[in-house]
CSV table of C-alpha atoms in Angstrom, one decimal:
chain,number,residue,atom,x,y,z
A,1,MET,CA,-172.8,11.5,-79.8
A,2,ASP,CA,-176.5,11.3,-78.7
A,3,TYR,CA,-179.1,11.6,-81.3
A,4,LYS,CA,-180.9,15.1,-81.4
A,5,ASP,CA,-184.2,15.3,-83.1
A,6,TYR,CA,-183.8,18.7,-85.0
A,7,TYR,CA,-187.3,18.6,-86.2
A,8,LYS,CA,-188.6,18.4,-82.7
A,9,ILE,CA,-186.3,21.1,-81.5
A,10,LEU,CA,-187.7,23.4,-84.2
A,11,GLY,CA,-191.3,22.2,-83.7
A,12,VAL,CA,-191.9,21.2,-87.4
A,13,GLU,CA,-192.8,17.9,-89.1
A,14,LYS,CA,-190.2,15.9,-90.9
A,15,GLY,CA,-191.7,16.7,-94.2
A,16,ALA,CA,-191.7,20.5,-93.5
A,17,SER,CA,-190.7,22.7,-96.4
A,18,THR,CA,-187.6,25.0,-96.3
A,19,GLU,CA,-189.8,28.0,-95.7
A,20,GLU,CA,-191.5,26.4,-92.9
A,21,ILE,CA,-188.3,25.6,-91.3
A,22,LYS,CA,-187.1,29.1,-91.8
A,23,LYS,CA,-190.1,30.6,-90.2
A,24,ALA,CA,-189.9,28.2,-87.2
A,25,TYR,CA,-186.3,29.1,-86.7
A,26,ARG,CA,-186.9,32.9,-86.9
A,27,ARG,CA,-189.7,32.7,-84.4
A,28,LEU,CA,-187.7,30.6,-81.9
A,29,ALA,CA,-184.5,32.6,-82.3
A,30,ARG,CA,-186.3,35.9,-81.7
A,31,LYS,CA,-187.8,34.3,-78.6
A,32,HIS,CA,-184.8,32.8,-77.0
A,33,HIS,CA,-181.9,35.1,-78.1
A,34,PRO,CA,-179.6,35.7,-75.1
A,35,ASP,CA,-179.6,39.4,-75.6
A,36,LEU,CA,-183.3,39.4,-75.2
A,37,ASN,CA,-183.2,37.1,-72.2
A,38,PRO,CA,-180.3,38.4,-70.1
A,39,ASN,CA,-179.2,36.1,-67.2
A,40,ASP,CA,-181.3,33.2,-68.4
A,41,PRO,CA,-179.0,30.1,-69.0
A,42,LYS,CA,-181.9,27.9,-70.1
A,43,ALA,CA,-182.7,30.4,-72.9
A,44,LYS,CA,-179.0,30.4,-74.0
A,45,GLN,CA,-179.1,26.6,-74.2
A,46,ILE,CA,-182.2,26.5,-76.2
A,47,PHE,CA,-180.8,29.2,-78.5
A,48,GLN,CA,-177.7,27.1,-79.1
A,49,GLU,CA,-179.9,24.1,-79.9
A,50,ILE,CA,-182.2,25.9,-82.4
A,51,ASN,CA,-179.1,27.3,-84.2
A,52,GLU,CA,-177.7,23.7,-84.4
A,53,ALA,CA,-181.0,22.4,-85.8
A,54,ASN,CA,-181.3,25.2,-88.3
A,55,GLU,CA,-177.8,24.8,-89.4
A,56,VAL,CA,-178.6,21.2,-90.5
A,57,LEU,CA,-182.2,21.4,-91.6
A,58,GLY,CA,-181.8,24.8,-93.3
A,59,ASP,CA,-179.2,23.4,-95.6
A,60,PRO,CA,-180.8,20.8,-98.1
A,61,GLU,CA,-177.5,18.8,-98.5
A,62,LYS,CA,-176.9,18.5,-94.7
A,63,ARG,CA,-180.7,17.8,-94.2
A,64,GLU,CA,-180.5,14.9,-96.6
A,65,LYS,CA,-177.5,13.5,-94.8
A,66,TYR,CA,-179.2,13.9,-91.4
A,67,ASP,CA,-182.4,12.2,-92.7
A,68,ARG,CA,-180.4,9.2,-93.9
A,69,TYR,CA,-177.8,8.8,-91.3
A,70,GLY,CA,-179.2,10.4,-88.1
A,71,LYS,CA,-176.7,11.4,-85.5
A,72,ASP,CA,-173.9,10.2,-87.8
A,73,TRP,CA,-174.8,12.5,-90.6
A,74,LYS,CA,-171.4,14.3,-90.4
A,75,HIS,CA,-169.7,11.1,-91.5
A,76,ALA,CA,-172.0,10.7,-94.6
A,77,ASN,CA,-169.3,11.2,-97.1
A,78,GLU,CA,-167.1,8.5,-95.5
A,79,PHE,CA,-170.1,6.1,-95.5
A,80,GLU,CA,-170.9,6.8,-99.1
A,81,GLN,CA,-167.4,6.4,-100.2
A,82,ALA,CA,-166.9,3.2,-98.3
A,83,ARG,CA,-170.1,1.9,-99.8
A,84,SER,CA,-169.0,2.9,-103.3
A,85,ALA,CA,-165.6,1.2,-102.9
A,86,SER,CA,-167.3,-1.9,-101.7
A,87,ARG,CA,-169.3,-2.0,-105.1
A,88,GLY,CA,-166.0,-1.3,-107.0
A,89,GLY,CA,-167.5,2.0,-108.1
A,90,ARG,CA,-166.1,5.5,-108.1
A,91,GLU,CA,-169.2,7.5,-107.1
A,92,THR,CA,-168.9,9.8,-104.1
A,93,PHE,CA,-171.8,11.4,-102.2
A,94,GLY,CA,-170.3,14.8,-102.9
A,95,GLU,CA,-168.2,17.4,-101.2
A,96,GLN,CA,-169.5,19.4,-98.3
A,97,THR,CA,-170.5,23.0,-99.1
A,98,GLY,CA,-167.6,25.3,-98.4
A,99,GLY,CA,-167.5,28.8,-97.0
A,100,PHE,CA,-170.8,28.5,-95.1
A,101,ARG,CA,-171.0,30.9,-92.2
A,102,THR,CA,-173.1,29.8,-89.2
A,103,PRO,CA,-174.5,32.2,-86.7
A,104,GLU,CA,-171.7,31.2,-84.4
A,105,ASN,CA,-168.9,32.4,-86.6
A,106,ALA,CA,-170.8,35.4,-88.1
A,107,ASP,CA,-170.6,38.8,-86.4
A,108,PHE,CA,-173.6,40.1,-84.5
A,109,SER,CA,-175.1,42.3,-87.1
A,110,GLU,CA,-174.5,39.8,-89.9
A,111,PHE,CA,-176.2,37.1,-87.8
A,112,PHE,CA,-179.4,39.1,-87.4
A,113,THR,CA,-179.4,40.1,-91.0
A,114,SER,CA,-179.1,36.5,-92.2
A,115,MET,CA,-181.6,35.3,-89.6
A,116,PHE,CA,-184.4,37.7,-90.3
A,117,GLY,CA,-183.6,39.3,-93.5
A,118,GLY,CA,-185.6,37.1,-95.6
A,119,GLY,CA,-182.8,35.7,-97.8
A,120,GLY,CA,-181.9,32.6,-96.1
A,121,PHE,CA,-178.2,32.5,-95.2
A,122,GLU,CA,-177.2,35.1,-97.9
A,123,PHE,CA,-176.3,38.1,-95.9
A,124,GLN,CA,-178.5,41.1,-96.8
A,125,GLN,CA,-177.5,44.8,-96.9
A,126,ARG,CA,-180.4,45.8,-94.7
A,127,GLN,CA,-180.5,44.9,-91.1
A,128,THR,CA,-183.7,44.2,-89.0
A,129,LYS,CA,-184.1,46.1,-85.8
A,130,PHE,CA,-185.6,44.8,-82.7
A,131,ARG,CA,-186.8,46.6,-79.6
A,132,GLY,CA,-185.1,45.7,-76.4
A,133,GLN,CA,-186.7,43.6,-73.7
A,134,ASP,CA,-189.0,45.3,-71.2
A,135,TYR,CA,-187.8,45.0,-67.6
A,136,HIS,CA,-190.0,44.7,-64.6
A,137,ALA,CA,-189.3,45.7,-60.9
A,138,GLU,CA,-191.3,46.1,-57.7
A,139,LEU,CA,-191.1,49.0,-55.3
A,140,ARG,CA,-192.5,48.4,-51.7
A,141,LEU,CA,-193.7,51.5,-49.8
A,142,LYS,CA,-195.5,52.4,-46.7
A,143,LEU,CA,-198.8,54.3,-46.7
A,144,THR,CA,-196.9,57.3,-45.2
A,145,ASP,CA,-194.5,57.2,-48.2
A,146,ILE,CA,-197.2,58.1,-50.7
A,147,TYR,CA,-198.8,60.9,-48.9
A,148,TYR,CA,-196.3,63.2,-50.6
A,149,THR,CA,-194.8,63.2,-54.1
A,150,HIS,CA,-191.2,62.0,-53.5
A,151,GLN,CA,-188.3,60.2,-55.2
A,152,GLN,CA,-187.1,56.7,-54.6
A,153,ASN,CA,-184.2,54.5,-55.9
A,154,VAL,CA,-184.9,51.4,-57.9
A,155,VAL,CA,-182.1,48.9,-58.6
A,156,VAL,CA,-182.4,47.0,-61.8
A,157,ASN,CA,-179.6,44.8,-63.1
A,158,ASP,CA,-177.1,46.4,-60.8
A,159,LYS,CA,-178.1,49.8,-62.1
A,160,THR,CA,-179.6,52.4,-59.7
A,161,LEU,CA,-182.4,54.5,-61.1
A,162,ARG,CA,-184.1,57.5,-59.5
A,163,ILE,CA,-187.9,57.4,-59.9
A,164,THR,CA,-190.6,60.0,-58.9
A,165,VAL,CA,-193.4,58.5,-57.0
A,166,PRO,CA,-196.5,60.7,-57.2
A,167,ALA,CA,-198.6,61.3,-54.1
A,168,GLY,CA,-201.8,59.1,-53.8
A,169,ILE,CA,-200.5,56.3,-56.1
A,170,GLU,CA,-202.5,53.1,-55.9
A,171,ASN,CA,-201.4,49.7,-54.8
A,172,GLY,CA,-200.4,47.7,-57.8
A,173,GLN,CA,-200.2,50.7,-60.2
A,174,LYS,CA,-197.3,50.6,-62.5
A,175,LEU,CA,-194.8,53.5,-63.3
A,176,VAL,CA,-193.1,53.3,-66.7
A,177,LEU,CA,-189.5,54.6,-67.3
A,178,GLN,CA,-189.2,54.7,-71.1
A,179,GLY,CA,-185.9,53.4,-72.5
A,180,GLN,CA,-184.7,52.0,-69.3
A,181,GLY,CA,-185.2,48.4,-70.2
A,182,GLY,CA,-183.0,46.0,-72.1
A,183,PRO,CA,-180.9,47.4,-75.0
A,184,GLY,CA,-182.2,47.3,-78.5
A,185,VAL,CA,-180.9,44.8,-81.0
A,186,GLY,CA,-179.5,45.8,-84.5
A,187,GLY,CA,-180.0,49.5,-83.7
A,188,GLY,CA,-183.6,49.1,-82.4
A,189,PRO,CA,-184.9,51.1,-79.5
A,190,ASN,CA,-184.4,50.1,-75.8
A,191,GLY,CA,-187.2,48.5,-73.9
A,192,ASP,CA,-189.0,50.1,-71.1
A,193,LEU,CA,-188.9,49.6,-67.2
A,194,TYR,CA,-192.2,48.8,-65.5
A,195,VAL,CA,-192.1,49.5,-61.8
A,196,THR,CA,-195.0,48.0,-59.8
A,197,ILE,CA,-195.9,49.8,-56.6
A,198,VAL,CA,-196.7,47.6,-53.6
A,199,ILE,CA,-198.1,49.5,-50.7
A,200,GLU,CA,-197.8,47.6,-47.4
A,201,ASN,CA,-200.8,47.5,-44.9
A,202,ASP,CA,-200.6,50.2,-42.3
A,203,PRO,CA,-201.2,49.2,-38.7
A,204,LYS,CA,-203.4,52.3,-38.0
A,205,PHE,CA,-205.1,53.3,-41.1
A,206,LYS,CA,-207.0,51.4,-43.7
A,207,ARG,CA,-207.2,52.9,-47.2
A,208,LEU,CA,-210.3,52.8,-49.4
A,209,GLY,CA,-209.7,54.7,-52.5
A,210,ARG,CA,-209.1,58.3,-51.5
A,211,ASP,CA,-210.5,57.9,-48.0
A,212,LEU,CA,-208.8,56.6,-44.8
A,213,ARG,CA,-210.5,54.8,-42.0
A,214,THR,CA,-209.2,54.2,-38.4
A,215,THR,CA,-210.4,53.3,-34.9
A,216,LEU,CA,-209.6,55.5,-32.0
A,217,GLU,CA,-209.9,54.2,-28.5
A,218,ILE,CA,-211.2,56.7,-25.9
A,219,ASP,CA,-211.9,56.2,-22.3
A,220,LEU,CA,-215.3,56.0,-20.6
A,221,TYR,CA,-214.9,59.5,-19.1
A,222,GLN,CA,-214.1,61.1,-22.5
A,223,ALA,CA,-217.0,59.4,-24.0
A,224,VAL,CA,-219.4,60.4,-21.3
A,225,LEU,CA,-218.2,64.0,-20.6
A,226,GLY,CA,-216.7,64.9,-24.0
A,227,GLY,CA,-213.5,66.8,-24.5
A,228,GLU,CA,-210.5,67.2,-26.9
A,229,ILE,CA,-208.0,64.6,-28.0
A,230,ILE,CA,-204.7,65.2,-29.8
A,231,PHE,CA,-205.0,62.8,-32.9
A,232,HIS,CA,-202.1,61.8,-35.1
A,233,THR,CA,-203.0,61.7,-38.9
A,234,LEU,CA,-200.7,61.1,-41.8
A,235,ASN,CA,-200.4,64.8,-42.1
A,236,GLY,CA,-199.5,65.6,-38.5
A,237,LYS,CA,-201.3,66.3,-35.2
A,238,VAL,CA,-204.8,67.6,-35.1
A,239,LYS,CA,-207.3,68.3,-32.2
A,240,LEU,CA,-210.4,66.1,-32.4
A,241,LYS,CA,-213.4,67.2,-30.3
A,242,VAL,CA,-215.3,64.4,-28.7
A,243,LYS,CA,-219.0,65.3,-28.1
A,244,PRO,CA,-220.5,64.4,-24.7
A,245,GLU,CA,-222.3,61.1,-24.4
A,246,THR,CA,-220.5,59.7,-27.4
A,247,GLN,CA,-221.7,56.0,-28.0
A,248,ASN,CA,-219.3,53.2,-28.7
A,249,GLY,CA,-218.8,52.6,-32.5
A,250,THR,CA,-219.7,56.3,-33.3
A,251,GLU,CA,-218.0,57.4,-36.5
A,252,VAL,CA,-216.9,61.0,-37.2
A,253,LYS,CA,-215.7,62.4,-40.6
A,254,MET,CA,-212.7,64.6,-40.9
A,255,ALA,CA,-213.1,66.2,-44.3
A,256,GLY,CA,-210.0,66.6,-46.4
A,257,MET,CA,-207.8,64.5,-44.1
A,258,GLY,CA,-207.8,61.5,-46.2
A,259,MET,CA,-205.4,60.4,-49.1
A,260,PRO,CA,-204.1,62.9,-51.7
A,261,VAL,CA,-205.9,62.2,-55.0
A,262,TYR,CA,-203.4,60.9,-57.6
A,263,LYS,CA,-202.0,63.7,-59.8
A,264,LYS,CA,-204.7,66.2,-58.5
A,265,GLU,CA,-202.7,68.6,-56.5
A,266,GLY,CA,-204.5,70.1,-53.4
A,267,GLU,CA,-207.4,67.5,-53.6
A,268,PHE,CA,-207.8,65.0,-50.7
A,269,GLY,CA,-210.2,62.3,-49.7
A,270,ASP,CA,-211.7,62.2,-46.2
A,271,LEU,CA,-210.7,60.5,-42.8
A,272,TYR,CA,-213.3,58.5,-40.9
A,273,VAL,CA,-212.7,57.9,-37.2
A,274,ARG,CA,-214.6,55.2,-35.3
A,275,TYR,CA,-214.6,55.5,-31.6
A,276,SER,CA,-214.0,52.4,-29.4
A,277,ILE,CA,-214.8,53.1,-25.8
A,278,ARG,CA,-212.4,51.6,-23.3
A,279,ILE,CA,-214.0,50.4,-20.0
A,280,PRO,CA,-211.9,51.1,-16.9
A,281,THR,CA,-210.4,48.2,-15.0
A,282,GLY,CA,-208.8,47.7,-11.7
A,283,LEU,CA,-211.4,50.1,-10.0
A,284,THR,CA,-210.7,51.2,-6.4
A,285,GLU,CA,-213.3,50.7,-3.7
A,286,LYS,CA,-214.2,54.3,-3.9
A,287,GLU,CA,-214.6,54.2,-7.7
A,288,THR,CA,-216.8,51.1,-7.5
A,289,GLU,CA,-219.0,52.9,-4.8
A,290,LEU,CA,-219.4,55.9,-7.2
A,291,PHE,CA,-220.4,53.7,-10.1
A,292,GLN,CA,-222.9,52.0,-8.0
A,293,GLU,CA,-224.3,55.3,-6.9
A,294,LEU,CA,-224.6,56.4,-10.5
A,295,ALA,CA,-226.3,53.1,-11.4
A,296,LYS,CA,-228.9,53.9,-8.6
A,297,LEU,CA,-229.4,57.4,-9.8
A,298,ARG,CA,-230.0,56.1,-13.4
A,299,SER,CA,-232.4,53.4,-12.3
A,300,ARG,CA,-234.6,56.1,-10.5
A,301,GLN,CA,-235.1,58.0,-13.8
């Protein structure tokens, strides 16, 4: 059997007192208990090691044997008897303590009572309660998804939960589902589920708080002569009037056409539309002549 440094496993010095060992064990057991770390094999392994270390160092007799014989401490009685026999004496090291119940063979509630009850390994009548582990999930949405309050499904640990997503929620904001986390221990309350909202970038609209910004391409003739354009917003189609002689980069404000304000029903931000003028290409000979004529007319002014 390989040597295991139980002092190192519990993070205490070799000369640590019984109380220091007990505190270290409680802290580590609380942190690495499998029920508080579901689906984490490493935590389960660490939990087994600290149980083993505490079983030895928490018992003065076993600890004495471990300090003296290291990895062979379980054979201490045999060593002592052999040494006594070689001296012709009759002394023995002593019998091992009987009836000791370890966390492995104690039932669940008794284990937590013995571990955190404050009375060493003597089982207490009271039972310490622990709140369950909080779970964390991520919900990816499109900008169009959060224009209206709606419901989405979230799957956590193979369990499907229905969650309400309020309109106007922010990227990175967390929604909390109380009691939907890990189960409590020893009758303690369940943990909570924290769902982080991740809003994907939209190819058309850029969100800045409650406002939206977008670029709309119009042709040269619309920019020069003006007119109406059917424009698609997050809330449907609207008619957008383009003023005559609109310059490239001109920005217009569409009040109340931005994002809904989080948990303020009926309140919206604004939509800002920047015009990008598209220059015609592939001109015919006649179109080229007309543009040349326009250029001459402009030069005479």
